[in-house]
Coordinates of C-alpha atoms in Angstrom, one line a residue:
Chain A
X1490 CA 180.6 -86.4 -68.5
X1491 CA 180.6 -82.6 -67.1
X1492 CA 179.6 -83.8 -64.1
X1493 CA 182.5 -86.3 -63.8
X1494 CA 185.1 -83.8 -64.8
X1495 CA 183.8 -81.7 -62.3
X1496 CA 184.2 -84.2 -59.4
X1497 CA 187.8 -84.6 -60.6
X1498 CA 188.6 -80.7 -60.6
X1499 CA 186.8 -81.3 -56.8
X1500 CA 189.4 -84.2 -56.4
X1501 CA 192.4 -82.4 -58.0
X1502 CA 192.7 -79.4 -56.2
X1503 CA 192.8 -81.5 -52.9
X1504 CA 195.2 -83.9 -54.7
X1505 CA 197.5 -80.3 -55.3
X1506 CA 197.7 -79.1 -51.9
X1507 CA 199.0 -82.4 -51.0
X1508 CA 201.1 -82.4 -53.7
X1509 CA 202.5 -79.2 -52.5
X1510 CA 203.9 -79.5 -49.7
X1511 CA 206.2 -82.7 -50.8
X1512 CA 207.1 -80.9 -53.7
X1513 CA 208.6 -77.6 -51.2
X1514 CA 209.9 -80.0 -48.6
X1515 CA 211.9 -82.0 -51.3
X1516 CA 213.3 -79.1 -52.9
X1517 CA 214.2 -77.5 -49.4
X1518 CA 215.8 -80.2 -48.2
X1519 CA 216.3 -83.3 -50.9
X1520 CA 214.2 -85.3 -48.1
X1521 CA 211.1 -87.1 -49.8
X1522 CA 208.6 -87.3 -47.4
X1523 CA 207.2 -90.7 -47.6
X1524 CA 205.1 -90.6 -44.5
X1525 CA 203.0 -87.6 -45.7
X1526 CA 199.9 -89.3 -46.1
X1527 CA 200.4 -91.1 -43.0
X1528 CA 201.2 -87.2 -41.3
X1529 CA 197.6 -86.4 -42.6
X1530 CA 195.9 -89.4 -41.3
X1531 CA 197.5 -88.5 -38.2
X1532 CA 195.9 -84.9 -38.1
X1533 CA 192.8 -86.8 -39.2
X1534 CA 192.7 -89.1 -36.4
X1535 CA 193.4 -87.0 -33.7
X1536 CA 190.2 -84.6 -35.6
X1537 CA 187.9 -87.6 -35.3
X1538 CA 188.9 -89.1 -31.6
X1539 CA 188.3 -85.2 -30.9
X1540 CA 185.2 -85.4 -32.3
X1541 CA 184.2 -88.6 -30.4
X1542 CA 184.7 -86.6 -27.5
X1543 CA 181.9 -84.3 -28.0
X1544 CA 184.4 -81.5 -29.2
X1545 CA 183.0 -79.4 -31.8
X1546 CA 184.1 -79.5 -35.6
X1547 CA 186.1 -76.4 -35.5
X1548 CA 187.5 -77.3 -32.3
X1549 CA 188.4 -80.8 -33.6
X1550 CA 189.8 -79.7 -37.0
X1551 CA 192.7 -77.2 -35.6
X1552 CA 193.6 -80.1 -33.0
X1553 CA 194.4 -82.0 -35.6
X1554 CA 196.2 -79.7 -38.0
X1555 CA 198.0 -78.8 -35.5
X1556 CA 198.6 -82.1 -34.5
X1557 CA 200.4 -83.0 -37.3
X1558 CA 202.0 -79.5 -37.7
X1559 CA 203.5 -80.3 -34.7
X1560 CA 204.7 -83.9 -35.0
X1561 CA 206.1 -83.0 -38.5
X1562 CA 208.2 -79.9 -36.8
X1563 CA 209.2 -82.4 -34.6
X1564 CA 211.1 -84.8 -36.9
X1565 CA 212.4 -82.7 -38.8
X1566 CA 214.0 -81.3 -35.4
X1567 CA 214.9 -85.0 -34.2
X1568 CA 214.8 -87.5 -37.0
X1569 CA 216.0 -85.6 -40.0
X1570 CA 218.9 -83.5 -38.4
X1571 CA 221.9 -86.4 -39.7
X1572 CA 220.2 -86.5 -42.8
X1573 CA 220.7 -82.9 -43.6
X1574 CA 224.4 -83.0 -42.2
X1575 CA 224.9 -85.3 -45.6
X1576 CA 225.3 -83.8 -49.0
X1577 CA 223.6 -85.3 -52.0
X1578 CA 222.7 -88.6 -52.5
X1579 CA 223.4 -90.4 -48.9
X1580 CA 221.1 -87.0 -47.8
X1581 CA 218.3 -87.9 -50.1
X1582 CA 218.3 -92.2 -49.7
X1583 CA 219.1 -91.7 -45.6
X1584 CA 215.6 -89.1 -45.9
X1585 CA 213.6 -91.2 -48.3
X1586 CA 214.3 -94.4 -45.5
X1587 CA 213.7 -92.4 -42.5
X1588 CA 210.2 -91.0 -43.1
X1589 CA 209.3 -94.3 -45.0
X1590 CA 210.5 -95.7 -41.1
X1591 CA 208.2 -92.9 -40.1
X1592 CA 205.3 -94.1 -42.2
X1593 CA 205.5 -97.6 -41.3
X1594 CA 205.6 -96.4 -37.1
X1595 CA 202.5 -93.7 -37.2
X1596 CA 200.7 -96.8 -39.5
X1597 CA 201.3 -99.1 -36.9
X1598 CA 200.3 -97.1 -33.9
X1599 CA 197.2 -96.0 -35.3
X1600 CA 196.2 -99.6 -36.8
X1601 CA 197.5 -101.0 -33.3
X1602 CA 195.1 -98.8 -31.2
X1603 CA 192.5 -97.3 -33.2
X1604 CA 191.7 -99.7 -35.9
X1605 CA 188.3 -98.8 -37.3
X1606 CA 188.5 -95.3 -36.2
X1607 CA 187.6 -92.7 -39.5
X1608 CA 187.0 -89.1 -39.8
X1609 CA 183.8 -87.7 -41.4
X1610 CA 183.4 -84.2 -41.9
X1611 CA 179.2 -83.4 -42.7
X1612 CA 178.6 -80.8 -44.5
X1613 CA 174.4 -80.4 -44.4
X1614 CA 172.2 -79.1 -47.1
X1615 CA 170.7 -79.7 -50.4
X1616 CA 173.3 -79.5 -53.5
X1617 CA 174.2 -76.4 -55.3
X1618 CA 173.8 -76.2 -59.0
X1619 CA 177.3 -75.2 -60.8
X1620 CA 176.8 -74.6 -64.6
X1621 CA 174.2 -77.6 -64.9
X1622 CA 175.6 -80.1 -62.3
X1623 CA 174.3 -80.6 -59.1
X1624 CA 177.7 -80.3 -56.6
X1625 CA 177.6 -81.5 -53.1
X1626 CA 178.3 -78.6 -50.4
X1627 CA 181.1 -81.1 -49.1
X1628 CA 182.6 -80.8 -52.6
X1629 CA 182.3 -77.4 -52.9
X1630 CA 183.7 -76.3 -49.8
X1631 CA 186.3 -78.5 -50.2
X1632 CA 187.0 -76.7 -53.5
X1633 CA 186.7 -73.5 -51.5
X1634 CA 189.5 -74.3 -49.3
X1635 CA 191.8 -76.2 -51.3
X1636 CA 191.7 -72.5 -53.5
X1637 CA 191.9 -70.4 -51.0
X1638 CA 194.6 -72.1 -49.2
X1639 CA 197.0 -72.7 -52.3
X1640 CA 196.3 -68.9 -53.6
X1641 CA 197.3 -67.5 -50.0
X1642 CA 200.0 -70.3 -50.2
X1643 CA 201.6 -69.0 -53.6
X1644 CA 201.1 -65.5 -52.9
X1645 CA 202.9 -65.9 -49.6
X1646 CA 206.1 -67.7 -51.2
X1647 CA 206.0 -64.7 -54.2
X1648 CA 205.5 -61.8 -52.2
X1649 CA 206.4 -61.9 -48.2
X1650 CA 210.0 -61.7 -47.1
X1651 CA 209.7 -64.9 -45.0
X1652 CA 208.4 -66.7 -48.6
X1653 CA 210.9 -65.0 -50.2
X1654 CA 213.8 -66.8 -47.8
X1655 CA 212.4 -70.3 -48.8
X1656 CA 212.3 -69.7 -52.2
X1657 CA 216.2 -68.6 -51.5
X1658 CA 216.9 -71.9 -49.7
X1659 CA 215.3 -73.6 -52.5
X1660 CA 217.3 -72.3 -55.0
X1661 CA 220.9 -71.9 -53.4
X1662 CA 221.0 -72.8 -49.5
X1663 CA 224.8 -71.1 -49.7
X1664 CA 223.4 -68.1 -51.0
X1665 CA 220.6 -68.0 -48.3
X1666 CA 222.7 -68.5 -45.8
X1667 CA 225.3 -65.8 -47.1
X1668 CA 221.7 -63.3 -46.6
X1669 CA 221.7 -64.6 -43.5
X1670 CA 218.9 -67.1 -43.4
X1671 CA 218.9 -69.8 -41.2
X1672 CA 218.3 -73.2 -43.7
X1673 CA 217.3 -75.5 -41.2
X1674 CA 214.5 -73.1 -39.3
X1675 CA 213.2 -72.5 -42.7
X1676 CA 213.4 -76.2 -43.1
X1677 CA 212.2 -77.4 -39.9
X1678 CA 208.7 -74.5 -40.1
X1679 CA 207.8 -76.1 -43.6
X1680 CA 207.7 -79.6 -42.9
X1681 CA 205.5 -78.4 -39.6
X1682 CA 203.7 -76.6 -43.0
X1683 CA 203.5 -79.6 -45.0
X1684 CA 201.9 -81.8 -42.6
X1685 CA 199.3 -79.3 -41.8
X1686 CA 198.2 -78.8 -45.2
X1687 CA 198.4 -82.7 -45.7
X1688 CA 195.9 -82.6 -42.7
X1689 CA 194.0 -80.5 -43.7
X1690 CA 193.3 -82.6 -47.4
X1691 CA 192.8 -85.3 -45.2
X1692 CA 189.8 -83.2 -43.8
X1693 CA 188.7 -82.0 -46.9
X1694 CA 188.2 -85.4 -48.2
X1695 CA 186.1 -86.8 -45.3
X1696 CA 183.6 -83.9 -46.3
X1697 CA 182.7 -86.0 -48.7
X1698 CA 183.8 -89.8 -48.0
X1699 CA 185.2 -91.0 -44.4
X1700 CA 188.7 -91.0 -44.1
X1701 CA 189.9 -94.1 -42.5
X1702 CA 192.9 -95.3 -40.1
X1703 CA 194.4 -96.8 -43.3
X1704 CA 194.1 -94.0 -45.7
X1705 CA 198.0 -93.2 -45.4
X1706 CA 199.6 -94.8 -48.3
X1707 CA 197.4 -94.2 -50.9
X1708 CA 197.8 -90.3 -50.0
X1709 CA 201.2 -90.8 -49.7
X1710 CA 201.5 -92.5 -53.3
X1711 CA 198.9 -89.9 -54.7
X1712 CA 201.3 -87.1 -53.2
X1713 CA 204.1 -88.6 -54.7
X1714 CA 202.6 -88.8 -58.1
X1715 CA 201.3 -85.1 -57.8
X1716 CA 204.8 -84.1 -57.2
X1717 CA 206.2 -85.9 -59.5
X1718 CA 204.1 -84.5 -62.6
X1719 CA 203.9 -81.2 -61.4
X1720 CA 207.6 -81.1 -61.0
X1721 CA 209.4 -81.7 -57.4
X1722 CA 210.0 -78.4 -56.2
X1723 CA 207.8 -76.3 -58.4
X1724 CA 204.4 -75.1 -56.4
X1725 CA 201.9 -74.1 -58.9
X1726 CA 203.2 -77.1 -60.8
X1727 CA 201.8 -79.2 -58.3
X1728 CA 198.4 -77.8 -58.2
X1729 CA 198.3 -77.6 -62.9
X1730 CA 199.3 -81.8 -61.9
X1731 CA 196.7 -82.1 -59.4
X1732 CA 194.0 -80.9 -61.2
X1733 CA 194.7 -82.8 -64.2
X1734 CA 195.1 -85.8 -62.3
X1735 CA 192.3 -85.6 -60.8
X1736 CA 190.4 -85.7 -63.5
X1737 CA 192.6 -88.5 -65.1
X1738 CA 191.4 -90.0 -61.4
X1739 CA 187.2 -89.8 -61.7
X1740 CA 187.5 -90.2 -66.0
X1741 CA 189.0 -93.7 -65.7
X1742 CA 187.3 -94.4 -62.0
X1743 CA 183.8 -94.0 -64.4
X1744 CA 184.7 -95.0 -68.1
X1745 CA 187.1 -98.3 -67.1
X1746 CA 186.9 -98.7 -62.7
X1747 CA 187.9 -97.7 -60.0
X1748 CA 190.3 -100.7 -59.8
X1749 CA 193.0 -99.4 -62.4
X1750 CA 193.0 -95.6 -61.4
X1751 CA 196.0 -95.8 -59.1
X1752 CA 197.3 -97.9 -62.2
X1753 CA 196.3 -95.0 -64.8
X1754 CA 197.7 -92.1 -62.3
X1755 CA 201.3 -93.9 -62.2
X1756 CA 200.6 -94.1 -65.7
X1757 CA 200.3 -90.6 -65.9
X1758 CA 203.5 -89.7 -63.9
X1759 CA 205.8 -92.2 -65.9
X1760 CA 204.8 -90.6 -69.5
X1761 CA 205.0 -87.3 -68.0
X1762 CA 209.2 -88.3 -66.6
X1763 CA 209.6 -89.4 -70.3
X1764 CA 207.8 -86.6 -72.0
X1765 CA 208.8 -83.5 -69.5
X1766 CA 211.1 -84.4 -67.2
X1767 CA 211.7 -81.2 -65.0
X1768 CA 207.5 -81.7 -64.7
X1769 CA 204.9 -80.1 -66.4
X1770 CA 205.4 -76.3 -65.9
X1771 CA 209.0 -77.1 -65.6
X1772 CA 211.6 -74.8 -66.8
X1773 CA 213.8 -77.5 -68.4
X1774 CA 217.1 -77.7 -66.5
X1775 CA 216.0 -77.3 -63.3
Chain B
X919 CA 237.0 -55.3 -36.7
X920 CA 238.7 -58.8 -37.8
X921 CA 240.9 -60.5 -36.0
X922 CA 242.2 -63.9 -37.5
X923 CA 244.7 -65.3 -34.9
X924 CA 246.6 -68.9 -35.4
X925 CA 243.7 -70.3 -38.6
X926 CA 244.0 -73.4 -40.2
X927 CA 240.9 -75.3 -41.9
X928 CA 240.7 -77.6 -44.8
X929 CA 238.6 -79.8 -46.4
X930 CA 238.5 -83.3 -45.2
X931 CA 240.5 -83.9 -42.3
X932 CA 243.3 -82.2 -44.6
X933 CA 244.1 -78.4 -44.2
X934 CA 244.9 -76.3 -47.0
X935 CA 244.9 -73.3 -44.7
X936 CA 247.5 -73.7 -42.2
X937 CA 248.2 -71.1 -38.9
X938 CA 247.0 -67.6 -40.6
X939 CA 247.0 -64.8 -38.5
X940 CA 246.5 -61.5 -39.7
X941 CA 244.0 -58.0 -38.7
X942 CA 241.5 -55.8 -40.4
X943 CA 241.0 -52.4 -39.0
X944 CA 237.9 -50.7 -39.7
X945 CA 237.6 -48.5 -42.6
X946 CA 240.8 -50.6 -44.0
X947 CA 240.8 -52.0 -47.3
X948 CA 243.2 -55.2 -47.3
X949 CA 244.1 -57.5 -50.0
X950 CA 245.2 -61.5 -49.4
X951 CA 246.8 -61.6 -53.2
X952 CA 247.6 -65.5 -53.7
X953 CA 247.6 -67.7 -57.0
X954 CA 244.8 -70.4 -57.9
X955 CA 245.1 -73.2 -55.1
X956 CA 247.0 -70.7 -52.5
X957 CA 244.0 -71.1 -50.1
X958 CA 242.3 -67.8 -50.7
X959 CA 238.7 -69.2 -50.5
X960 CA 239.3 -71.6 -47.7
X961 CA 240.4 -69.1 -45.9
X962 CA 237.3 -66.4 -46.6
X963 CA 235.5 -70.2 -46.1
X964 CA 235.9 -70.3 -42.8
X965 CA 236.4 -66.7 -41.6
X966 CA 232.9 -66.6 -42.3
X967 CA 231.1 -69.7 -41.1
X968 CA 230.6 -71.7 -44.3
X969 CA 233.6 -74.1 -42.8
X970 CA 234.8 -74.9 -39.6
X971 CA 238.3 -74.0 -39.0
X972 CA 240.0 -76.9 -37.4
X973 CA 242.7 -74.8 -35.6
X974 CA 242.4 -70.9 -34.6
X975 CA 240.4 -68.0 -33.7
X976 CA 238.6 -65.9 -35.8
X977 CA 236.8 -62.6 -34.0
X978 CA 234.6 -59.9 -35.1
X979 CA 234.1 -56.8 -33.4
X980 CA 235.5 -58.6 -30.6
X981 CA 233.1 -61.3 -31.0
X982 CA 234.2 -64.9 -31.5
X983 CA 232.6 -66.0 -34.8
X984 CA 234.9 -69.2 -35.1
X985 CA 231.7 -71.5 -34.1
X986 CA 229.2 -69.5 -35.4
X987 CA 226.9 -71.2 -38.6
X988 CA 227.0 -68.8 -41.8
X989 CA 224.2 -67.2 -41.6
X990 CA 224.8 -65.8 -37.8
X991 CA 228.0 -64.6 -38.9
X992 CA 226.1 -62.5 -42.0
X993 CA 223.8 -61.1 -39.4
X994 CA 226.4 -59.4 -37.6
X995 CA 227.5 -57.5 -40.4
X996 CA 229.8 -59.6 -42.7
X997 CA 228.8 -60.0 -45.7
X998 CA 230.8 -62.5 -48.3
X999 CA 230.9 -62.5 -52.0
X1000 CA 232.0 -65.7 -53.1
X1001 CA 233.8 -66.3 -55.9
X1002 CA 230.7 -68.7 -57.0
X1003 CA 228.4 -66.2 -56.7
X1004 CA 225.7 -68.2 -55.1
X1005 CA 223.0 -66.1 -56.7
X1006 CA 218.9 -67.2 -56.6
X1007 CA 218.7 -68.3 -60.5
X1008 CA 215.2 -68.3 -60.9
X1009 CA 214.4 -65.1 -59.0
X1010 CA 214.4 -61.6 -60.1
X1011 CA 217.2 -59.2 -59.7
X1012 CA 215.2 -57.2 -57.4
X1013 CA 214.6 -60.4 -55.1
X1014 CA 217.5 -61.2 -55.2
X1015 CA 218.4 -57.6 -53.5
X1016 CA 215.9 -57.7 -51.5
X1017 CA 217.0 -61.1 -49.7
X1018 CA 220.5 -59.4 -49.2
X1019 CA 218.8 -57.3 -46.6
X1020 CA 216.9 -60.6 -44.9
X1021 CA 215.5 -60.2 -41.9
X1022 CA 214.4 -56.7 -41.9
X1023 CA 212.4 -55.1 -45.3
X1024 CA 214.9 -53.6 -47.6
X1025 CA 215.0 -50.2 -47.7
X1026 CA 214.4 -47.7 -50.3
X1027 CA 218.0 -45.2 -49.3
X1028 CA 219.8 -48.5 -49.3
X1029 CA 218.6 -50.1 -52.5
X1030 CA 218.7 -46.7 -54.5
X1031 CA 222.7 -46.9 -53.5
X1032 CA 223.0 -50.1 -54.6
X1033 CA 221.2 -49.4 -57.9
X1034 CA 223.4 -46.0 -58.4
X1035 CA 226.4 -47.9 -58.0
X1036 CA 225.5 -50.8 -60.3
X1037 CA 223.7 -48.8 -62.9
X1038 CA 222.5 -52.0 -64.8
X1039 CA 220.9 -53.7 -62.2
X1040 CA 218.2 -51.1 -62.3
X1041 CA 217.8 -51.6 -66.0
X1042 CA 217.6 -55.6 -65.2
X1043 CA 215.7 -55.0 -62.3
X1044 CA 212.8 -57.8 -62.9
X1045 CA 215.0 -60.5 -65.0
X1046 CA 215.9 -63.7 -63.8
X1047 CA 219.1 -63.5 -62.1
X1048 CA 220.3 -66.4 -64.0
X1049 CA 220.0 -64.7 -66.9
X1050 CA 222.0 -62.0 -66.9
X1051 CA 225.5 -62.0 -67.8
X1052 CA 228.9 -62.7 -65.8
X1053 CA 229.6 -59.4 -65.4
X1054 CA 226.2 -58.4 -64.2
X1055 CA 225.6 -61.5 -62.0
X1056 CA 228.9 -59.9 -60.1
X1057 CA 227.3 -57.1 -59.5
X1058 CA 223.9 -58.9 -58.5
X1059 CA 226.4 -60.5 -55.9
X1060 CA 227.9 -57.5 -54.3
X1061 CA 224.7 -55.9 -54.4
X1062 CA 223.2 -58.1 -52.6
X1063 CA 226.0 -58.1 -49.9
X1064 CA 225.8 -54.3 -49.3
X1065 CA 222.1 -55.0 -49.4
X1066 CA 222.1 -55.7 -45.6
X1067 CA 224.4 -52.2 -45.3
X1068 CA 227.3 -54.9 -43.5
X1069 CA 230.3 -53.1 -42.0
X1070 CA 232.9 -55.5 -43.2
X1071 CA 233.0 -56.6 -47.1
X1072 CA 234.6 -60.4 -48.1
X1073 CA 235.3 -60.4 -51.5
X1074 CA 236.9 -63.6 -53.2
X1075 CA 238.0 -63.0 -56.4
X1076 CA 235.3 -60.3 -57.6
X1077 CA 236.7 -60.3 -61.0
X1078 CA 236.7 -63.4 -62.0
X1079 CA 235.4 -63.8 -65.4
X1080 CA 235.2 -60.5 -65.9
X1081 CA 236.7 -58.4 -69.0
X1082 CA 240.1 -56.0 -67.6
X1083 CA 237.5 -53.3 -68.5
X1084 CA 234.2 -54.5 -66.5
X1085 CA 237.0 -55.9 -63.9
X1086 CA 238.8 -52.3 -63.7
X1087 CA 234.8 -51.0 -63.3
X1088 CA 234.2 -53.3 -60.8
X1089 CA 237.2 -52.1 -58.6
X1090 CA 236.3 -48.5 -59.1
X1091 CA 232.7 -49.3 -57.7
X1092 CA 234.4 -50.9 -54.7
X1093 CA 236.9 -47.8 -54.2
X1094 CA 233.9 -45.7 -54.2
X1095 CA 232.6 -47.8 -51.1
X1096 CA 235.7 -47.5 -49.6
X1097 CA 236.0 -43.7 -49.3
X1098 CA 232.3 -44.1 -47.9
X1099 CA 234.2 -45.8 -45.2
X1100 CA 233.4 -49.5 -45.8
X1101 CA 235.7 -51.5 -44.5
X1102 CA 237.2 -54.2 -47.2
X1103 CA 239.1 -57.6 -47.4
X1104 CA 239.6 -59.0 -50.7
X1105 CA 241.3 -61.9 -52.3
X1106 CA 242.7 -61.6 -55.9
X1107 CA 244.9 -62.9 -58.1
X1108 CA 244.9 -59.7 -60.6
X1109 CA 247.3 -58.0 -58.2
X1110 CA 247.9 -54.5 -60.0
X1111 CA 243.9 -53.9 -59.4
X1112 CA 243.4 -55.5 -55.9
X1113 CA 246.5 -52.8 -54.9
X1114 CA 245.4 -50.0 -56.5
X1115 CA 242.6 -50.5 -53.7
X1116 CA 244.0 -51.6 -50.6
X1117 CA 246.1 -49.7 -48.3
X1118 CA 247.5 -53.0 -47.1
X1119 CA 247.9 -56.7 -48.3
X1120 CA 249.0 -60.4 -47.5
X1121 CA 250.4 -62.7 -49.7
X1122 CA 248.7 -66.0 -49.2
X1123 CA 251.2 -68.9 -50.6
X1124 CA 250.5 -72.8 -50.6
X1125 CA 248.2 -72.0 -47.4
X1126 CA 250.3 -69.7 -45.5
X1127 CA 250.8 -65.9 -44.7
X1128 CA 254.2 -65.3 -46.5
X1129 CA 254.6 -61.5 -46.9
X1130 CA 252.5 -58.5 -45.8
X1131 CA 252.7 -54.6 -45.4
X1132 CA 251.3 -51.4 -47.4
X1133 CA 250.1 -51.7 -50.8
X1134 CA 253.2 -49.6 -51.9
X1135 CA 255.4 -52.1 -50.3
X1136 CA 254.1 -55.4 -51.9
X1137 CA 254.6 -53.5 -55.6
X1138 CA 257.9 -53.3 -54.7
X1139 CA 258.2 -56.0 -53.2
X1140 CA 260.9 -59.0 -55.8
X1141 CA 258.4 -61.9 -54.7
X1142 CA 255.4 -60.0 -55.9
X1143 CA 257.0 -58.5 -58.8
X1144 CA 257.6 -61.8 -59.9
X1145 CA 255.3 -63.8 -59.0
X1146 CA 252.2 -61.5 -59.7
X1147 CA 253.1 -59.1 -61.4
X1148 CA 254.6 -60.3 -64.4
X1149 CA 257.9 -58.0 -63.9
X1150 CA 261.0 -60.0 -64.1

């Protein structure tokens, strides 16, 4: 049982980073990102064709983050700008469409030409004992960096100036503007964010399974649930969700099957709507 | 500073604003009095960005702002204070100043003026912004507009909700500004305060510039006395 909740807390904290940065580009914005999973198997593929090449990991790894940074700058720049020249709802169905459009193309075009391509990450060496339970280094590093990244994450959107400004833009996008912040540069640099740090789960998780060509959806749904329990715009709502999903996610993979866990997780986020519907750490009437 | 030459903007395709001309010297303080509807906040709207202007020029320093976006107009150096308030709910007070000085780190000179002239603010200064209380969320608001030390103030409507006696401190707060040699334009519909401040006013009526001259004028003045003034 320890050993299965640890794989979960392994699973969740990846599961939160990707949460994360649909969460912050939905409440910038109202646009719900429904090609971020896609955007990390993008990042992922362009990692492994890297790789295939005889670059080396590291080399590999930052092609493909920014990869996907880049392509995800790019549509917001292109794609998105008549979506956020609409107000309310037409802003957030015309956003939800487009990227779903968006998830369907990059699906397509890496099916179409690279159909069996995956990414594995190896991380060598014997496992490590954690408190009884022997953990894979893959695990563990993925761990590592899912940490590290949300805690420089948060403390960059609590205490720098520029985190500060998308907080503002979260919160009142008049107000922001009125301090002189430029909404759709803050807009445009954190869905370039987003899809780096979806990459970069997408790495993480082929340290310890391949990631394939069609990995896109399910990371797009799991992203979506993650956000959706956490709370769509809260941050370290996303990662309390994605750790308790995550082990929601390896409990009922190894007491009932792996079959019914995307079940269970939607589950999860429906009783969490009816129960808390600003999302767990939510602060009611946001 | 401001010159507003020939303005008219509206809201769908339909001005409320129509062919408002009018100047702000620097170090003035000038009032655009008007009733509820008169076009007050369209106007301040689109004299700073947050609406295009479908007719007109609007320039600042000599600079055409009439295309620019919001927040390049704030850059420059005009801050707004909307009636709305537009505060960050869910940040603290002290965030919230800080963001009024966005892009460059506030500084210490500028925030300890802002925190002298709005003693509560310091007592508040790590609550939730959307906590505090009308009167104090005003403040938060023009705090946060002096924040980025801007050379011409927009106020629309700063008193609104506020008791005559927090409204009457609120004015003397923004007198004190003045004789530091801020220049002010403020829209108001509580006349006797907004002209105890200004050296000059408009009168803003169903869109359009009806009256102006010195504060001393307007208070004489049968349509104000009547109109805004309560004097019959």
């Amino acid at each position: 049982m320890k050993a299965v909740v640890f794989d979960g807390v392994v699973l969740g904290l990846q599961f939160g980073l990707l949460g994360v940065g649909l969460t912050v580009v939905y409440g910038l914005g109202g646009v719900l990102n429904l090609a971020h999973g896609q955007l990390a198997v993008l990042g992922a593929m362009v990692a492994a064709l890297r790789l295939d090449a005889g670059a080396s990991v590291g080399v590999a790894v930052l092609t493909g983050l920014a990869a996907a940074g880049a392509i995800g700058l790019l549509l917001d720049r292109t794609l998105l700008r008549p979506v956020y020249r609409r107000r309310g709802e037409p802003r957030v169905l015309l956003g939800l469409l487009l990227m779903l459009g968006v998830a369907f193309v990059i699906d397509g075009v890496l099916g179409w030409r690279y159909p069996i391509e995956a990414l594995r990450v190896r991380i060598a060496g014997a496992p490590i004992d954690v408190l009884g339970v022997g953990m894979r280094r893959g695990s563990l590093l993925a761990s590592a960096i899912a940490l590290g990244v949300g805690a420089v994450l948060v403390a960059f959107l609590r205490f720098t100036t520029a985190g500060k400004a998308v907080r503002s833009v979260i919160e009142d996008e008049v107000g922001a503007q009125l301090c002189g912040i430029n909404p759709a540069t803050v807009r445009a640099l954190v869905l370039g964010l987003s899809a780096v740090l979806a990459a970069l789960v997408a790495v993480t998780r082929s340290m310890t399974a391949p990631v394939t060509v069609d990995a896109g959806i399910d990371l797009t749904i799991l992203a979506l649930i993650v956000a959706v329990v956490g709370g769509l715009g809260s941050v370290s709502g996303a990662f309390a969700a994605g750790v308790l999903l995550g082990i929601v996610n390896t409990v009922s993979a190894h007491y009932i099957g792996s079959y019914v866990t995307t079940i269970v997780l939607l589950g999860a986020a429906a009783l969490t709507i009816v129960a808390r519907p600003s999302g767990l750490l939510g602060r009611g009437q946001e | 500073m401001l010159d507003v030459v020939g303005l008219s903007a509206g809201y769908l395709g339909q001005d409320v604003v129509h062919d408002v001309s009018f100047t702000v010297t620097e170090s003035d303080a000038v009032a655009v009095i008007g009733s509820n509807g008169a076009g007050k906040t369209t106007l301040f709207r689109a004299i700073c960005g947050l609406l295009r202007a479908s007719a007109g020029t609007v320039r600042f320093d000599g600079v055409p702002i009439g295309r620019r976006r919001a927040h390049a107009v704030a850059r420059l150096g005009l801050a707004y204070v909307p009636a709305d308030r537009h505060l960050f709910p869910n940040m603290s007070v002290a965030e919230n100043l800080d963001l009024g000085a966005y892009p460059r780190r506030p500084r210490k000179e500028r925030r300890d003026l802002v925190l002298d002239l709005f003693p509560r603010l310091a007592e508040r200064h790590r609550q939730a912004a959307g906590t505090l209380s009308g009167g104090e969320q005003q403040m938060l608001t023009v705090g946060r507009a002096l924040m980025s030390n801007p050379r011409l103030l927009l106020l629309d409507e700063p008193t609104t909700g506020l008791a005559p006696k927090l409204a009457a401190e609120a004015y003397a707060a923004l007198a004190a500004l003045h004789d530091q040699g801020l220049t002010i334009l403020v829209a108001e519909q509580q006349v006797p305060l907004a002209l105890e401040l200004a050296d000059r006013g408009y009168v803003l009526d169903d869109g359009r510039l009806q009256i102006s001259g010195s504060s001393a004028e307007l208070a004489e003045s049968p349509v104000v006395q009547r109109a805004y003034l309560g004097i019959l």
